[in-house]
PDB file of C-alpha atoms in Angstrom:
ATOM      1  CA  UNK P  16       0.000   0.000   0.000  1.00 71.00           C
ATOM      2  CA  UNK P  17       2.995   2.432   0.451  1.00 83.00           C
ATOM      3  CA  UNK P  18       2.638   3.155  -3.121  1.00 85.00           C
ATOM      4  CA  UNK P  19      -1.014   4.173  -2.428  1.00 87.00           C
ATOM      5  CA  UNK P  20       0.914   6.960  -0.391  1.00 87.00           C
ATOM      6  CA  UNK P  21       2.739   8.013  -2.903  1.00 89.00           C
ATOM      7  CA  UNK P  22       0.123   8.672  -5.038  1.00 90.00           C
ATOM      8  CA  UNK P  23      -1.870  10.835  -3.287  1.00 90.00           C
ATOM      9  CA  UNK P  24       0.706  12.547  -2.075  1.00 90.00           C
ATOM     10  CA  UNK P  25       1.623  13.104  -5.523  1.00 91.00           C
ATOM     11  CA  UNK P  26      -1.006  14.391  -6.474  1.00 92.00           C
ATOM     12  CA  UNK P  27      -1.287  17.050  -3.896  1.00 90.00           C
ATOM     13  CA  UNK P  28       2.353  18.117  -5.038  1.00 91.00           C
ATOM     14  CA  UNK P  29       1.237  18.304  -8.142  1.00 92.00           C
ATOM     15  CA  UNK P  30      -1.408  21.076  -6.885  1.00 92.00           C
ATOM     16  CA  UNK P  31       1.200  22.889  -6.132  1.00 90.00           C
ATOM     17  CA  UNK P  32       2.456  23.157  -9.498  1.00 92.00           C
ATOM     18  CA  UNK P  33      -0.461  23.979 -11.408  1.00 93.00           C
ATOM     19  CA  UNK P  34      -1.116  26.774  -8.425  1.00 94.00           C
ATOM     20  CA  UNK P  35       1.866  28.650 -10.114  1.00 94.00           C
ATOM     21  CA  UNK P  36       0.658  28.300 -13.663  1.00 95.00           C
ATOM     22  CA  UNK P  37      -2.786  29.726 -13.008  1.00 97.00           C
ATOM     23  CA  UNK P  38      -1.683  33.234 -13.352  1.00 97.00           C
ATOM     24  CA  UNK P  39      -0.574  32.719 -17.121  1.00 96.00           C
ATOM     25  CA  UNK P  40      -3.635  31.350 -18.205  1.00 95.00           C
ATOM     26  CA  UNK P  41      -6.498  33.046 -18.827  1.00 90.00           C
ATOM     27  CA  UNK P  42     -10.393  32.176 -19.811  1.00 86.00           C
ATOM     28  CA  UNK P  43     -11.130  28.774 -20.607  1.00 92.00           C
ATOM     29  CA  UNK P  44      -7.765  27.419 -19.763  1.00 96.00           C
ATOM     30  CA  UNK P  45      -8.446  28.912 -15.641  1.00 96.00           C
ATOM     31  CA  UNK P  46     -11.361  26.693 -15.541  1.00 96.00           C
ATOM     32  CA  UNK P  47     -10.188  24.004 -16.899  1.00 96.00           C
ATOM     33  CA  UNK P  48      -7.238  24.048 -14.994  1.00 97.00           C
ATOM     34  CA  UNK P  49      -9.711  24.900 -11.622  1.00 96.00           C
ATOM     35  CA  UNK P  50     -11.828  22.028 -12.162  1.00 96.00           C
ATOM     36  CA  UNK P  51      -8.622  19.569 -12.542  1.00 95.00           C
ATOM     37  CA  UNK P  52      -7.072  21.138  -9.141  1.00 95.00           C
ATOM     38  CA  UNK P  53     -10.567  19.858  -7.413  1.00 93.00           C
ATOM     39  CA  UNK P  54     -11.099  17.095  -9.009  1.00 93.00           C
ATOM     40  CA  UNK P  55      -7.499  15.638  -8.023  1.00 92.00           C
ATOM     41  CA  UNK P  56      -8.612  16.982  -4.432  1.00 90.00           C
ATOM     42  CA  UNK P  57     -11.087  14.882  -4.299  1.00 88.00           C
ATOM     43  CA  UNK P  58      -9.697  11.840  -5.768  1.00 91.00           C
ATOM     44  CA  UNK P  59      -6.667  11.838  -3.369  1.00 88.00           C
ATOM     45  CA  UNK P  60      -9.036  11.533  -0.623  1.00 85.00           C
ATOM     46  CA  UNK P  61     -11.120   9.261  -1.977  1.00 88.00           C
ATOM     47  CA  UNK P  62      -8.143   7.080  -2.766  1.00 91.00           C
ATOM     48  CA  UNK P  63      -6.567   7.544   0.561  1.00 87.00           C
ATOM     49  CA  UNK P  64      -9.251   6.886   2.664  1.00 86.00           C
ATOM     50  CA  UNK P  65     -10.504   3.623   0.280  1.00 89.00           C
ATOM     51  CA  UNK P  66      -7.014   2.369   0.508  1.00 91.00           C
ATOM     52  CA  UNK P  67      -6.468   3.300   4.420  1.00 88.00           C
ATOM     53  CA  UNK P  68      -3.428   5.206   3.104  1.00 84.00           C
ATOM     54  CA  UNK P  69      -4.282   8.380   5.171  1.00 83.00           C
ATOM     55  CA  UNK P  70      -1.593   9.362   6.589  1.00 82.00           C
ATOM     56  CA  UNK P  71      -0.637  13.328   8.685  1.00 76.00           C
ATOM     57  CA  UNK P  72       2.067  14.568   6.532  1.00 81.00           C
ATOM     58  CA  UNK P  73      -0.617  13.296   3.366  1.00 83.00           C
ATOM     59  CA  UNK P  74      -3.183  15.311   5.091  1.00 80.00           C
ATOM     60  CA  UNK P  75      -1.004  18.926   6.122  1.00 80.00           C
ATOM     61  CA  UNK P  76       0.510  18.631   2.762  1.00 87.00           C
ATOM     62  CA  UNK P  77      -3.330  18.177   1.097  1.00 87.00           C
ATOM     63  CA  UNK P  78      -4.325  21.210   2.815  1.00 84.00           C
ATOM     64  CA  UNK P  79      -1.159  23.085   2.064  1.00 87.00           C
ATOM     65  CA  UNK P  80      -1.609  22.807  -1.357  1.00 90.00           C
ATOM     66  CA  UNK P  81      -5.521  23.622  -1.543  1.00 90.00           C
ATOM     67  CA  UNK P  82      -4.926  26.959   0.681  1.00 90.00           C
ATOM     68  CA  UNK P  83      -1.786  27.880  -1.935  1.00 93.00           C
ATOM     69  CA  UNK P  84      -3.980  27.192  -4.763  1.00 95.00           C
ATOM     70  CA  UNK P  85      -6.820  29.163  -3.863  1.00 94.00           C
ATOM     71  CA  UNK P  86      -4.642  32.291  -2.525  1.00 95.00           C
ATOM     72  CA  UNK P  87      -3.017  32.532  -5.987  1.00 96.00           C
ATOM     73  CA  UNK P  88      -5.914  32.206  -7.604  1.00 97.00           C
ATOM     74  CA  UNK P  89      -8.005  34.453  -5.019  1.00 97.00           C
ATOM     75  CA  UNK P  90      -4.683  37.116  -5.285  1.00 97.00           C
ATOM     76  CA  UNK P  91      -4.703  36.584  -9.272  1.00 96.00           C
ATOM     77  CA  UNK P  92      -8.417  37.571  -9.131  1.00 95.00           C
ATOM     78  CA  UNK P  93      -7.766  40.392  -6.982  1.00 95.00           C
ATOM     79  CA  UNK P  94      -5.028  42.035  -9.260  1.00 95.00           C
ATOM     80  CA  UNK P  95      -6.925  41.524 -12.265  1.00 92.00           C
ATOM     81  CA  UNK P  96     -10.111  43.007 -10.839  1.00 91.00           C
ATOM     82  CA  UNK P  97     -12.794  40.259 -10.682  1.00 91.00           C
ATOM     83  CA  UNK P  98     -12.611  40.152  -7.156  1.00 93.00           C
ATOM     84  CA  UNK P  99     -12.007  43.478  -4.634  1.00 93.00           C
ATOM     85  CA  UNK P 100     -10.214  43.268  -1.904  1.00 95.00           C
ATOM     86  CA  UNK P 101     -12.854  43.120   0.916  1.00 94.00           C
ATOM     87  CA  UNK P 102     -14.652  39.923  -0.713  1.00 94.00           C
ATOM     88  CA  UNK P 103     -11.236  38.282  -1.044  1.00 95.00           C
ATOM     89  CA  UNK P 104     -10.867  39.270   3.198  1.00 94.00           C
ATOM     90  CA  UNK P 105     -14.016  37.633   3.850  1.00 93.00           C
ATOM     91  CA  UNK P 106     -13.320  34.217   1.589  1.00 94.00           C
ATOM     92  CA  UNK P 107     -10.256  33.874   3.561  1.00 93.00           C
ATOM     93  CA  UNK P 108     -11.560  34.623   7.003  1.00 90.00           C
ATOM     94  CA  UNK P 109     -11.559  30.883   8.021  1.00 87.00           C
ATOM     95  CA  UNK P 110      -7.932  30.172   6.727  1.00 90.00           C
ATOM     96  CA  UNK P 111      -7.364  33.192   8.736  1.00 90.00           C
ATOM     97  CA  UNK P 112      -8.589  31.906  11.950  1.00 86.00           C
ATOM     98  CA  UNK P 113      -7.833  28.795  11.457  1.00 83.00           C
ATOM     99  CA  UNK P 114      -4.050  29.940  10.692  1.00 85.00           C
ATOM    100  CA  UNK P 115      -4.335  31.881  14.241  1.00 85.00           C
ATOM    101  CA  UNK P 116      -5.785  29.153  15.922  1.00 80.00           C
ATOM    102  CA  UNK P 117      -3.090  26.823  14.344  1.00 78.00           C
ATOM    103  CA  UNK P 118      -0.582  29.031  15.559  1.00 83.00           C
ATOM    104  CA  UNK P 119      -1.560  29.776  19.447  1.00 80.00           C
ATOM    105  CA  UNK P 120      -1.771  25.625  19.471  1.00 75.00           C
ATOM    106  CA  UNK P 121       1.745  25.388  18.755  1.00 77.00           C
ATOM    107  CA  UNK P 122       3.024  28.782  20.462  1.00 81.00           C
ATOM    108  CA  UNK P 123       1.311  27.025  23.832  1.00 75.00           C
ATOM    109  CA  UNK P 124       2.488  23.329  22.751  1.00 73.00           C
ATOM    110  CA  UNK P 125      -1.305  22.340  22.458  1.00 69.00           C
ATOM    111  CA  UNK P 126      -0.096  19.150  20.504  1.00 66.00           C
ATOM    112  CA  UNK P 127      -3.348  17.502  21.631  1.00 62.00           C
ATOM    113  CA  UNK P 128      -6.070  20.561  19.832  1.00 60.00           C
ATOM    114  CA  UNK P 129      -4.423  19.670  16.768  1.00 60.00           C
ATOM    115  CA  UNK P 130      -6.063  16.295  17.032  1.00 59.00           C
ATOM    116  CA  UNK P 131      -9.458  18.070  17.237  1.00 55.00           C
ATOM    117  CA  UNK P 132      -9.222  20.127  14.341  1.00 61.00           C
ATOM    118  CA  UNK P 133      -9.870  17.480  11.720  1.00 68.00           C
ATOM    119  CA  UNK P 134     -11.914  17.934   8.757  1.00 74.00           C
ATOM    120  CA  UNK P 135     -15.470  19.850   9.544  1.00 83.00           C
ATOM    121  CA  UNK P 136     -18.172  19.557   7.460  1.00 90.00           C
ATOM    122  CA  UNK P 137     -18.587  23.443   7.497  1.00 91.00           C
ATOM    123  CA  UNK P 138     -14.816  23.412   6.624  1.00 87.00           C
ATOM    124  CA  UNK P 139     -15.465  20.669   3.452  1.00 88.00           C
ATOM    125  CA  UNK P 140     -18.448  23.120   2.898  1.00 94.00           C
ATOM    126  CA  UNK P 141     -16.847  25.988   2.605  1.00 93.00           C
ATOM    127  CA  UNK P 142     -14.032  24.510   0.195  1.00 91.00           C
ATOM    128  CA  UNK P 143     -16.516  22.937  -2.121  1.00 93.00           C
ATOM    129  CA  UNK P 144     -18.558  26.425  -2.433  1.00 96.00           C
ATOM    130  CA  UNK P 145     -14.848  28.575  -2.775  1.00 95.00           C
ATOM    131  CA  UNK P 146     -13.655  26.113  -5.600  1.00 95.00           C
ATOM    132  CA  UNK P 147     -17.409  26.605  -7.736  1.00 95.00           C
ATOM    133  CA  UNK P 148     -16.963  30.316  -6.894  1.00 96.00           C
ATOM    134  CA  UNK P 149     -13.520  30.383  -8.193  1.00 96.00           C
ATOM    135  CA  UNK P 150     -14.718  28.002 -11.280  1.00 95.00           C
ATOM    136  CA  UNK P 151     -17.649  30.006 -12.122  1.00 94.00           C
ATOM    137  CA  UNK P 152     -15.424  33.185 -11.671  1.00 94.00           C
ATOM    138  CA  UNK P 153     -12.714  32.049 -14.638  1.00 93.00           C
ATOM    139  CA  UNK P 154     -15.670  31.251 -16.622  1.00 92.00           C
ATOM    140  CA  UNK P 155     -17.428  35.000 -15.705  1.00 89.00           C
ATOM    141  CA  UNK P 156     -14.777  36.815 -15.251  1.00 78.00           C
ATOM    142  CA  UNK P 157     -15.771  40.733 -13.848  1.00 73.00           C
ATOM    143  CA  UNK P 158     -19.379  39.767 -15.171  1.00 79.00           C
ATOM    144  CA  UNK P 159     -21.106  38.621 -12.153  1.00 82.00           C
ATOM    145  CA  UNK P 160     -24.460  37.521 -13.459  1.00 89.00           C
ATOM    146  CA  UNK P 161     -26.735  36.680 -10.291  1.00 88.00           C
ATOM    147  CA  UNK P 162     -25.726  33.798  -9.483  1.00 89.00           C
ATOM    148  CA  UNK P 163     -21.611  34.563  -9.229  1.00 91.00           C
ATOM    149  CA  UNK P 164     -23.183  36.891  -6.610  1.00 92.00           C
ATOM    150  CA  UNK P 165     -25.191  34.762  -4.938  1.00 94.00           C
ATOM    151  CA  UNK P 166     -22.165  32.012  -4.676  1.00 96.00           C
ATOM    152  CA  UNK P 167     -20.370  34.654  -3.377  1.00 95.00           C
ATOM    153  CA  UNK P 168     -22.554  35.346  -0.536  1.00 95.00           C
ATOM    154  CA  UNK P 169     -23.094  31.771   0.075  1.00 97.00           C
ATOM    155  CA  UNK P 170     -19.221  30.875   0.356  1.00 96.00           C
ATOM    156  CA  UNK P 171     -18.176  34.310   2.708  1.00 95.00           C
ATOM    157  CA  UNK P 172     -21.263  32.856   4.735  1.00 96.00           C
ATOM    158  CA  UNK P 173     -19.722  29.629   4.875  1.00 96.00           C
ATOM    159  CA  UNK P 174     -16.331  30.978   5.335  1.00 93.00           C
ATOM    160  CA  UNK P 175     -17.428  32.753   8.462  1.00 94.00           C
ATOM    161  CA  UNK P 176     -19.126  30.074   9.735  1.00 94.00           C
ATOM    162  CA  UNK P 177     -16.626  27.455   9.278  1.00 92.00           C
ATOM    163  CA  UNK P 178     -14.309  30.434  11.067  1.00 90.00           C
ATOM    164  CA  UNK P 179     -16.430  30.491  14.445  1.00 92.00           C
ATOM    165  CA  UNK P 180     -16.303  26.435  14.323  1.00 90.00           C
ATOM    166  CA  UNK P 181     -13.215  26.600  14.168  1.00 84.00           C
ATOM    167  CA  UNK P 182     -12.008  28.874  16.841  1.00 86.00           C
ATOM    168  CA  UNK P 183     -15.376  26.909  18.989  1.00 87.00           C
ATOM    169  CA  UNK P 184     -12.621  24.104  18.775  1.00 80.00           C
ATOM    170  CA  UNK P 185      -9.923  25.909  19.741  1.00 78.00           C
ATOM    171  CA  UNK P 186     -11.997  27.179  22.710  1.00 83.00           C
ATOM    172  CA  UNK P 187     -12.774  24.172  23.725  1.00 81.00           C
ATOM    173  CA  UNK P 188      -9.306  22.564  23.742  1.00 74.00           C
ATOM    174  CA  UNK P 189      -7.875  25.255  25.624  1.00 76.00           C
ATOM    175  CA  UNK P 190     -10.861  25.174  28.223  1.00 83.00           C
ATOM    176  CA  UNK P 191     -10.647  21.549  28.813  1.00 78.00           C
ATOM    177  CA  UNK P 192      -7.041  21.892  29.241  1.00 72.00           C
ATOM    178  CA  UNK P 193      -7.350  23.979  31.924  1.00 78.00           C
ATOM    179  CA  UNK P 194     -10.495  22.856  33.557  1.00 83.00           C
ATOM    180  CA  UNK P 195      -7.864  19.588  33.947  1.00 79.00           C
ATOM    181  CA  UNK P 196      -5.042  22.115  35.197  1.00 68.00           C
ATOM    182  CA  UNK P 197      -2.328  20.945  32.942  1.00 62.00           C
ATOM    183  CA  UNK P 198       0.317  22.635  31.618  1.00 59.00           C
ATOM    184  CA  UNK P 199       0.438  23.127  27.562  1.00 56.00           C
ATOM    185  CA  UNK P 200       3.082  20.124  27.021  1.00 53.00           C
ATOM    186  CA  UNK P 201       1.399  17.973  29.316  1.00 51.00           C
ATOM    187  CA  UNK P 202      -2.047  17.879  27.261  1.00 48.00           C
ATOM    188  CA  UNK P 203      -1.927  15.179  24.812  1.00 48.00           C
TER     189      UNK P 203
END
């Protein structure tokens, strides 16, 4: 099965290198090269979790490359005006927190919250509504017809929900690990 692991860690590498040829395309070629990106995303899971071949580094380097690939496109859209600044603030508000909450777990050696920040459905949510917003926007373009706009709603309302679940979880790790006075490197 190890080569099961290689595979889908493969292919999330190989997100990472179509991430840096989206801004050179234009059109057609974004959206066909956006609907590849997720449908490898999904696939790797898929594989991974038919074949038991999940693994942690798979699954940081999986997210790694889905967060790079929609900030390039998100900052290619923003610099070529078919997305403003505050809608691209509000898209990214969950990787935000979850970047902050990400970052107080390690600063406080909260090894143990990172086991309770798996996948969240509002999380998978929020992904699947970003990459049809980001689809329908290389199709689109800076002509929003209605329902570019109402995606867009939809996936900052996501976004921000998926945001307060997340830091919920945070919350909660850091509560119960001092409602069971331990210091941070003693909660596991």
């Amino acid at each position: 099965m190890r080569w099961v692991v290689v595979l889908v860690n493969a292919m999330s590498a190989m997100r990472l290198l179509l991430a840096a040829g989206f801004p050179l395309l234009e059109g057609y070629w974004r959206a066909g090269l956006i609907l590849l990106v997720a449908l490898s995303d999904g696939a790797d899971g898929f594989i991974a979790r038919r074949y038991n071949a999940a693994t942690w580094l798979g699954g940081i380097l999986d997210v790694t490359a889905d967060k790079i690939f929609v900030f390039i496109v998100l900052g290619t859209y923003l610099a070529g005006g078919e997305l403003n600044g505050w809608e691209v603030s509000l898209l990214i508000l969950r990787d935000v927190v979850v970047f902050g909450a990400v970052t107080y777990m390690a600063g406080m050696r909260l090894w143990y919250g990172f086991k309770r920040m798996p996948a969240r459905l509002l999380g998978k949510l929020t992904t699947g509504a970003m990459f049809l917003l980001i689809l329908l926007l290389a199709v689109w373009g800076e002509m929003r017809p209605l329902p570019v706009q109402a995606l867009l709603i939809v996936t900052v309302l996501l976004s921000t929900a998926a945001a307060a679940d997340y830091l919920a979880v945070t919350l909660r790790a850091e509560r119960d690990r001092r409602s069971n006075n331990l210091a941070p490197h003693d909660a596991r």
